[in-house]
C-alpha atoms as an extended CHARMM CRD file, in Angstrom:
* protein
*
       189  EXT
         1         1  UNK       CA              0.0000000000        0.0000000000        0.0000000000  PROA      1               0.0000000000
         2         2  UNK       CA              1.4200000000        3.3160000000       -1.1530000000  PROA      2               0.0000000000
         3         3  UNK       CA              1.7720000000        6.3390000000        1.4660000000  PROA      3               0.0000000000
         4         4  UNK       CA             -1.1470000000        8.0060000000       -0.1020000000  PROA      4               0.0000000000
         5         5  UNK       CA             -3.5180000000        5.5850000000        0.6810000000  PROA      5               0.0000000000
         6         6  UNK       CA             -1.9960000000        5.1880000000        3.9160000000  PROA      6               0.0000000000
         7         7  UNK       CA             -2.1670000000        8.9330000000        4.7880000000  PROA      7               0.0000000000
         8         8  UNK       CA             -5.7740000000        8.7840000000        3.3270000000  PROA      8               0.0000000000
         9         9  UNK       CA             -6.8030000000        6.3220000000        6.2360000000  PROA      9               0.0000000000
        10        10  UNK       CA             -6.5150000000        9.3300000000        9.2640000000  PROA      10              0.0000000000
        11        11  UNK       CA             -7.5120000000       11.9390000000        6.9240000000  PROA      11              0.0000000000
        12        12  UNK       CA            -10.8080000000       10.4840000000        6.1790000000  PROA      12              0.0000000000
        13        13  UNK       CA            -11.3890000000        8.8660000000        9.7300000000  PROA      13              0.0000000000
        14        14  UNK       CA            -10.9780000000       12.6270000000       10.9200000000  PROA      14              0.0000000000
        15        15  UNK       CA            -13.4700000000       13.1950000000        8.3890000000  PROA      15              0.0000000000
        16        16  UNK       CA            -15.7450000000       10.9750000000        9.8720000000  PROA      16              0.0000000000
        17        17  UNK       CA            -15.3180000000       11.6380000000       13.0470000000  PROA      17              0.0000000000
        18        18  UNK       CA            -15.5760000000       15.5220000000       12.4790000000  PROA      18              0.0000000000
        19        19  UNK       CA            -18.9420000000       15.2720000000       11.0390000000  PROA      19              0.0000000000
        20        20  UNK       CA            -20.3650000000       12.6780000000       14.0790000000  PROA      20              0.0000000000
        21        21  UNK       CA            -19.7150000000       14.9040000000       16.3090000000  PROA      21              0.0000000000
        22        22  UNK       CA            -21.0080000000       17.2140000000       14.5970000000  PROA      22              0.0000000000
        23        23  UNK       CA            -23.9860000000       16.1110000000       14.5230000000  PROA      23              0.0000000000
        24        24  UNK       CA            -24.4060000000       14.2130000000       17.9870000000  PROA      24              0.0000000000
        25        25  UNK       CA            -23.6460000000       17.8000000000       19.2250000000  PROA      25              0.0000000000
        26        26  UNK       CA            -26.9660000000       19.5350000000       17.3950000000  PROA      26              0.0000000000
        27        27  UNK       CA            -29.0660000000       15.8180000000       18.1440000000  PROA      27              0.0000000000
        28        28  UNK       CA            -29.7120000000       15.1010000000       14.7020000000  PROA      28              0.0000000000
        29        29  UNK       CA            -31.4720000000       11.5030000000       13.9140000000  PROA      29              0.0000000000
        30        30  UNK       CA            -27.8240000000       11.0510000000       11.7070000000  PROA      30              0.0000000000
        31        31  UNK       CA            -24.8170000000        9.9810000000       12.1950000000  PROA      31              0.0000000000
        32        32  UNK       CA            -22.6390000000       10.6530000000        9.2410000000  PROA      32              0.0000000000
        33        33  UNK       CA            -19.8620000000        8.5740000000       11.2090000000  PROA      33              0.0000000000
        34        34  UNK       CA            -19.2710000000        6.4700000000        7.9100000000  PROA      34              0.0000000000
        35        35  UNK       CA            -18.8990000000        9.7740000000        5.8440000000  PROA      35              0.0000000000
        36        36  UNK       CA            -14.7680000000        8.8010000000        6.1640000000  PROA      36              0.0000000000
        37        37  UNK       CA            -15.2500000000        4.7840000000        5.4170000000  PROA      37              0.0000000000
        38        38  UNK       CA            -17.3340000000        5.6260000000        2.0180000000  PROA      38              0.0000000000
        39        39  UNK       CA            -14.9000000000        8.3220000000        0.8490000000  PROA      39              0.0000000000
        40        40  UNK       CA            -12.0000000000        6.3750000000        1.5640000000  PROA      40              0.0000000000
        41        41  UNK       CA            -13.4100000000        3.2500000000        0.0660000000  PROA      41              0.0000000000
        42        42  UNK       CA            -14.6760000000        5.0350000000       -2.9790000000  PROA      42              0.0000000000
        43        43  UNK       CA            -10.8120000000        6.6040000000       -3.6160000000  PROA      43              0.0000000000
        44        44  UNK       CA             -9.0970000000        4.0370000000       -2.7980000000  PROA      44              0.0000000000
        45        45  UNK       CA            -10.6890000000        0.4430000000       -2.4200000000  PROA      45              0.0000000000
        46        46  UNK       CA            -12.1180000000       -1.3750000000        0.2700000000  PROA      46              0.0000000000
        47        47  UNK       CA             -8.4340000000       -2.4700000000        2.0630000000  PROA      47              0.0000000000
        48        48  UNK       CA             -8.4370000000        1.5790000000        2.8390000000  PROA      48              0.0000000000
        49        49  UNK       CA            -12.2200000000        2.0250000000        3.6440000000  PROA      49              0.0000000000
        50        50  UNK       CA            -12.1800000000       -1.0460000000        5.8350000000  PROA      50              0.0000000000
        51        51  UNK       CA             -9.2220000000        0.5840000000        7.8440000000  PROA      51              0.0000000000
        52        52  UNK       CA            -10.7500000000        3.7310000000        7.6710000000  PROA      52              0.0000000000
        53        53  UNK       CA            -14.1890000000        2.4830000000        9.6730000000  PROA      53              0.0000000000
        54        54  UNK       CA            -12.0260000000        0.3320000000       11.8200000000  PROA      54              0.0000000000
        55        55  UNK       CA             -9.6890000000        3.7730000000       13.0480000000  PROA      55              0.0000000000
        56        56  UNK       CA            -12.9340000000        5.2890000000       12.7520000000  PROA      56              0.0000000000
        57        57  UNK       CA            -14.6220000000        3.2370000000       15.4430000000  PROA      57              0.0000000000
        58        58  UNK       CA            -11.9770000000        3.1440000000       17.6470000000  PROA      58              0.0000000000
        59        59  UNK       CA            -10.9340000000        6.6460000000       18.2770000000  PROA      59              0.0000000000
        60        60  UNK       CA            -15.3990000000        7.3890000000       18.3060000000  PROA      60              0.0000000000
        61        61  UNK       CA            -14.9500000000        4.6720000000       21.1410000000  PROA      61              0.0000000000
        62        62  UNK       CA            -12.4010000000        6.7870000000       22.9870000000  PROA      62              0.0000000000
        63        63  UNK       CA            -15.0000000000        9.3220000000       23.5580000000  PROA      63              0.0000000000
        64        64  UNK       CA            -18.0590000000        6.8480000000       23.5650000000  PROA      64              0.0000000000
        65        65  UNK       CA            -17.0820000000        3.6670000000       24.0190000000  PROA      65              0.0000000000
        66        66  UNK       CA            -21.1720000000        2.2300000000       22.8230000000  PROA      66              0.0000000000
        67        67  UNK       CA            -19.6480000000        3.1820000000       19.6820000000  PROA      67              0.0000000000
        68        68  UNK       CA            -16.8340000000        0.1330000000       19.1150000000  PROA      68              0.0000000000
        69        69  UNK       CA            -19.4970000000       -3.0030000000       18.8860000000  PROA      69              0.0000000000
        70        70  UNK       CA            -20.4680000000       -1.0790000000       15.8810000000  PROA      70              0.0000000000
        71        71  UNK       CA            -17.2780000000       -1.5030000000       14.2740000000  PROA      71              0.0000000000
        72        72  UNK       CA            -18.8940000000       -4.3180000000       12.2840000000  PROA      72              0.0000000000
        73        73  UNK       CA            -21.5400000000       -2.2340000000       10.5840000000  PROA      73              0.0000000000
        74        74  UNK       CA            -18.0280000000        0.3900000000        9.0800000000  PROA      74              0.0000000000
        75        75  UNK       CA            -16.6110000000       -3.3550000000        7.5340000000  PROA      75              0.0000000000
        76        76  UNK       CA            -20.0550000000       -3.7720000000        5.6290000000  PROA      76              0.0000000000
        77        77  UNK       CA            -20.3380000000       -0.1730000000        4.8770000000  PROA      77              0.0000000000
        78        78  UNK       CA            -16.6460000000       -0.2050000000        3.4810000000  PROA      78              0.0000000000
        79        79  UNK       CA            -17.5960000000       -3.0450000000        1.4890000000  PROA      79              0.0000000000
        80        80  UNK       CA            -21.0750000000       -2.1950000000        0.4770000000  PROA      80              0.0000000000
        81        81  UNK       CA            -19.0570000000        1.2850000000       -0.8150000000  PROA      81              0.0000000000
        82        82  UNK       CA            -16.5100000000       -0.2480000000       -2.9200000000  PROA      82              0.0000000000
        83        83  UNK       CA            -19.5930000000       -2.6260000000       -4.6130000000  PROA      83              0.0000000000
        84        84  UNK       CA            -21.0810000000        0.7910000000       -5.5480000000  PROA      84              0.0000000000
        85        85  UNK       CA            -17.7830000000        2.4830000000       -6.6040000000  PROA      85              0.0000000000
        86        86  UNK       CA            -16.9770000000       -0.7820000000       -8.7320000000  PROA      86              0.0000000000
        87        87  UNK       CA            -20.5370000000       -0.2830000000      -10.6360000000  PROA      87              0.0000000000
        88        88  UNK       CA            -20.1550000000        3.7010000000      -10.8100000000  PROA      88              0.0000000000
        89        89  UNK       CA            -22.7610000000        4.5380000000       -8.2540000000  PROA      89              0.0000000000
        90        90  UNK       CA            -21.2940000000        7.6630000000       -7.5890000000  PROA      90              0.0000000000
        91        91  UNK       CA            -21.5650000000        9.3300000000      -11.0200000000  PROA      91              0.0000000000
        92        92  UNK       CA            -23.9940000000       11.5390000000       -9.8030000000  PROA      92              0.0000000000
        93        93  UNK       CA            -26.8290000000       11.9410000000       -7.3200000000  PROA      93              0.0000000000
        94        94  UNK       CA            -29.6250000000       10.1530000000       -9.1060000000  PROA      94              0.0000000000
        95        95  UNK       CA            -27.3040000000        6.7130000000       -8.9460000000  PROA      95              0.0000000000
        96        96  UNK       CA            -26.2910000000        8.0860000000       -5.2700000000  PROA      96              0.0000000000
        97        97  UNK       CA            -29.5750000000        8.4520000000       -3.1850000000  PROA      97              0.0000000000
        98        98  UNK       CA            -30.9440000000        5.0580000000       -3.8330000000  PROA      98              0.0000000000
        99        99  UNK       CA            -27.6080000000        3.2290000000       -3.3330000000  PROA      99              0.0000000000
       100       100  UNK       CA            -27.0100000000        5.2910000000       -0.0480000000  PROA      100             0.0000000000
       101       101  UNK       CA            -30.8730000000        4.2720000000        0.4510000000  PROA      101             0.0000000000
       102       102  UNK       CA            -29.7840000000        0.1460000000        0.1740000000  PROA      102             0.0000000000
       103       103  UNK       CA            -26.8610000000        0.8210000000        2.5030000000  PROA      103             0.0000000000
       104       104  UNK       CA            -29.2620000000        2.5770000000        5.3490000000  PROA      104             0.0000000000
       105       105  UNK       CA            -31.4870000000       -0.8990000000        4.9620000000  PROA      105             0.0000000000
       106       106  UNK       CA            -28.1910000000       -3.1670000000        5.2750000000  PROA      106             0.0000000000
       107       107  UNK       CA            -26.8030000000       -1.0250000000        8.1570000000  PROA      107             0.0000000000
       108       108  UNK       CA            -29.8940000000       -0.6750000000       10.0480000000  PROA      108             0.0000000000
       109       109  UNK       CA            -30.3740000000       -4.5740000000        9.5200000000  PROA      109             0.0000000000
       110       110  UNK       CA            -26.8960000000       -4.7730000000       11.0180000000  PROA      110             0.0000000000
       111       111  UNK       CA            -27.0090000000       -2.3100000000       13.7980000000  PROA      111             0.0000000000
       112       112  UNK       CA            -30.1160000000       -3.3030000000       15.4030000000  PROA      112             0.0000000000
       113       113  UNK       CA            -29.3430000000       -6.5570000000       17.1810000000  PROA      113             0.0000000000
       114       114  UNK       CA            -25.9450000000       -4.9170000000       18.0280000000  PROA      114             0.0000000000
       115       115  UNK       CA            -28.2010000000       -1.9840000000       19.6090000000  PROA      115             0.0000000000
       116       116  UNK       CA            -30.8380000000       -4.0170000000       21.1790000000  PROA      116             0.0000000000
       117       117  UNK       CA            -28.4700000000       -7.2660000000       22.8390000000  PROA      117             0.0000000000
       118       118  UNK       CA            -25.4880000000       -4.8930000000       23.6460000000  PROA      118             0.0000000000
       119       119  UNK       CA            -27.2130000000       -1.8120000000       25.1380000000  PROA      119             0.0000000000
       120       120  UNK       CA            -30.9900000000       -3.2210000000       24.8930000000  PROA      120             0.0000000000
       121       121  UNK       CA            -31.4480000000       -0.2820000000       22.4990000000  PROA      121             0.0000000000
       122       122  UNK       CA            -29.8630000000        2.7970000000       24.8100000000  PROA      122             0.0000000000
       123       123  UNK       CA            -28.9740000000        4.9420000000       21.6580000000  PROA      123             0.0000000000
       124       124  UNK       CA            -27.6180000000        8.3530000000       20.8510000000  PROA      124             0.0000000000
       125       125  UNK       CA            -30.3060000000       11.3370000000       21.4960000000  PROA      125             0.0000000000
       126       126  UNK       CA            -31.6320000000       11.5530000000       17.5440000000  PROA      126             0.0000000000
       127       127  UNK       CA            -32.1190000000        8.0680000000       17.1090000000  PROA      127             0.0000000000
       128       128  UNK       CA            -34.3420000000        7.4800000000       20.5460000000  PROA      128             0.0000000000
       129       129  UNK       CA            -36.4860000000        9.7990000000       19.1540000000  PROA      129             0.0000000000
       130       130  UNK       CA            -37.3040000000        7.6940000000       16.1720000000  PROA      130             0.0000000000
       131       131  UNK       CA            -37.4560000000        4.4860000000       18.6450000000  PROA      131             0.0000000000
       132       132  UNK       CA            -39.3990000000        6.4830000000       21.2230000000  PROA      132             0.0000000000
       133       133  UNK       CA            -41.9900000000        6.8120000000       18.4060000000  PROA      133             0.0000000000
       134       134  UNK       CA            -41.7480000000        3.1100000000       17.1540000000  PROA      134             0.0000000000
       135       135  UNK       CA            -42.8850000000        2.3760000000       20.7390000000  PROA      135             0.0000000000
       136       136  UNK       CA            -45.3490000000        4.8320000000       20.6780000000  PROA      136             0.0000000000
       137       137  UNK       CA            -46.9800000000        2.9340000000       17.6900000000  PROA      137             0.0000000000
       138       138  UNK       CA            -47.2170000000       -0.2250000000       19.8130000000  PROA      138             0.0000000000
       139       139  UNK       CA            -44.0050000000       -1.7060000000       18.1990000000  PROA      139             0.0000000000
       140       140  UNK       CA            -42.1870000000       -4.5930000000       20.2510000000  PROA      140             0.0000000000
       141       141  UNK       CA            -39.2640000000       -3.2900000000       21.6180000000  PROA      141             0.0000000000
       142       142  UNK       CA            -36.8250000000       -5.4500000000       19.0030000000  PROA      142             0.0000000000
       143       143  UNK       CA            -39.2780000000       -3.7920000000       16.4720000000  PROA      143             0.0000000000
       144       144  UNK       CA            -39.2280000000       -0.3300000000       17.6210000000  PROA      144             0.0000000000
       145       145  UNK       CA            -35.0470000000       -0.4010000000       18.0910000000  PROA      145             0.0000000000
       146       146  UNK       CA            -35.2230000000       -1.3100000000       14.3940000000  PROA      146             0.0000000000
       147       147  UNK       CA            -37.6670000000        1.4130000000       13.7430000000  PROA      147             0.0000000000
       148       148  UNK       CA            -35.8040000000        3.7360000000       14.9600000000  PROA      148             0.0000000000
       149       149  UNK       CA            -32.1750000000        2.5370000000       13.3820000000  PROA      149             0.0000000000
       150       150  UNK       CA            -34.1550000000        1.9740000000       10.0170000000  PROA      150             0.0000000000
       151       151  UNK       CA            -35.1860000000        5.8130000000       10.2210000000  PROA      151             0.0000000000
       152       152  UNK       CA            -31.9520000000        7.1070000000       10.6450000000  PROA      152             0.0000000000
       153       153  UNK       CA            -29.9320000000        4.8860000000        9.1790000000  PROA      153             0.0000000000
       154       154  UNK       CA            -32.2990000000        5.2150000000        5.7870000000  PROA      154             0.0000000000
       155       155  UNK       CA            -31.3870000000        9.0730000000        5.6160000000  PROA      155             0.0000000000
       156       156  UNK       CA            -28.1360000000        8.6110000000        7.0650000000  PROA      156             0.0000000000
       157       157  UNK       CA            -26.4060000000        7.1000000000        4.5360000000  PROA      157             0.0000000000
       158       158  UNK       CA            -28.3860000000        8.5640000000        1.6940000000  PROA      158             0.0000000000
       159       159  UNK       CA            -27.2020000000       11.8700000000        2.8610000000  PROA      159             0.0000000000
       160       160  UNK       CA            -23.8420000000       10.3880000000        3.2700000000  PROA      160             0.0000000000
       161       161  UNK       CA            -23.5500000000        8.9020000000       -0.1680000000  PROA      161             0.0000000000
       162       162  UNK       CA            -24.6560000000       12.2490000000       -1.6450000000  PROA      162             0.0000000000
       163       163  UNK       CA            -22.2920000000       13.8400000000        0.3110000000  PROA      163             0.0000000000
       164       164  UNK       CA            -19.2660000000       11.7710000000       -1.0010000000  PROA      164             0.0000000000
       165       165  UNK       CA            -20.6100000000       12.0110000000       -4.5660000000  PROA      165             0.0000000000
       166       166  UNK       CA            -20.1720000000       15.7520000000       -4.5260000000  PROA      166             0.0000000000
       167       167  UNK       CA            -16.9110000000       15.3490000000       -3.0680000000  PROA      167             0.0000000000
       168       168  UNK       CA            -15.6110000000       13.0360000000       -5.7110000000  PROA      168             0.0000000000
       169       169  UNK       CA            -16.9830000000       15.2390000000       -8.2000000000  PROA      169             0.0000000000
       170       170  UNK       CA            -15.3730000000       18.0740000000       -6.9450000000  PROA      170             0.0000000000
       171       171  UNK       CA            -12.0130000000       16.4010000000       -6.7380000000  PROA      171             0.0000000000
       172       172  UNK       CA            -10.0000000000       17.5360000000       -9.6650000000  PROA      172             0.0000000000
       173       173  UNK       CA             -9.3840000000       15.0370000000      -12.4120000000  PROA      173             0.0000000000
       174       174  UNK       CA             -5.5530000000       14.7480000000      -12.0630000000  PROA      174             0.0000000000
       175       175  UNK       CA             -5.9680000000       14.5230000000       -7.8280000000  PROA      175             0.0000000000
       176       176  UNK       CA             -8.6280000000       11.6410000000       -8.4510000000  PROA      176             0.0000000000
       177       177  UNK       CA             -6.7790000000        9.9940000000      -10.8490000000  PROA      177             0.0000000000
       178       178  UNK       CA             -4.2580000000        9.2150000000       -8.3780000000  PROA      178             0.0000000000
       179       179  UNK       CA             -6.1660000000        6.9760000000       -6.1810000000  PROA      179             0.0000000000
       180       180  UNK       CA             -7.7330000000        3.5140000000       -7.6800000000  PROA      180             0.0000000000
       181       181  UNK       CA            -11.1110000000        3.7240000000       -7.5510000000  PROA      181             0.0000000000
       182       182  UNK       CA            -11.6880000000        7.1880000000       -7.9530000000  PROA      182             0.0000000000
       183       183  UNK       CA            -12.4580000000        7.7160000000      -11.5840000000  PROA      183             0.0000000000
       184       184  UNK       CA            -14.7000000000        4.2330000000      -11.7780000000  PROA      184             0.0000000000
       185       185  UNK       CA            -16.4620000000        5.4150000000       -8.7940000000  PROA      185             0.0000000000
       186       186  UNK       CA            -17.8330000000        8.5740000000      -10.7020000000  PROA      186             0.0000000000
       187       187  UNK       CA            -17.7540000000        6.7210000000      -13.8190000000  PROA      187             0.0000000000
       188       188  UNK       CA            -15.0000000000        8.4100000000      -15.6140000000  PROA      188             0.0000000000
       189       189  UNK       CA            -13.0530000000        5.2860000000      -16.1090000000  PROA      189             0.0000000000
């Protein structure tokens, strides 16, 4: 692995971890936390995204440690990423949405037994909203953790994969064709 895509792996987990905050600080049912793992994956393959979720998780864990059992869910997001950078889902935002839409059903399928046996579905503040109100419709509690990880993870990663899009759109031609994926992610290649 070259020392670009080895200097990419902090860069983008700072980018994940940047935005996270970001938005656990204004309580917002998102968590953009995977922002990093897609980017990364989308540049430079999923070797780089994977490592990218993985740094990703553990420094979030350092300042919320409920955050490290979901170090599984950045692996399948990493992956799940370099699938849609392989088939050009990032050309632009009409390919974007609705793959970022398939990743929020994958990830909330993956988060909520994590959620629900590990912390018996304690989550972050914008998420219990959306489980308060799965309750509130008479939802078993398994059903209402997944009602509420399904709601945010749904937007989540929509908004995330729209976000990366215009990021690797906005990346010069010359800079992006210096990392692997980069080009075939947009569809350039």
């Amino acid at each position: 692995m070259s020392i670009r895509l080895l200097a990419l792996i902090p860069v983008a987990a700072a980018i994940s971890l940047a935005l996270s905050a970001a938005v656990e600080a204004v309580a917002l049912p998102l968590f953009l936390d995977t922002t990093g793992t897609i980017l990364a994956t989308a540049l430079a393959g999923p070797g780089v995204g994977i490592a990218t979720g993985v740094v990703t998780s553990a420094v979030n864990s350092l300042r919320n440690p409920t955050f490290w059992p979901f170090v599984v869910v950045q692996i399948i997001v990493a992956l799940y990423a370099w699938i849609a950078a392989r088939a050009g889902l990032f050309r632009g935002l009409r390919t974007a949405v609705p793959a970022g839409l398939g990743l929020g059903v994958i990830a909330s399928i993956t988060s909520t037994p994590i959620s629900y046996v590990v912390f018996g579905c304690t989550t972050t503040s914008g998420i219990a909203l959306a489980t308060a109100v799965g309750k509130a419709l008479g939802l078993s509690p398994l059903g209402a953790c997944f009602f509420g990880s399904f709601v945010s993870d749904f937007g989540d990663k929509a908004v995330t994969f729209a976000l990366v899009t215009s990021v690797l759109h906005a990346l010069p031609r010359r800079t992006a064709a210096r990392f692997p994926w980069a080009l075939r992610a947009i569809g350039a290649s």
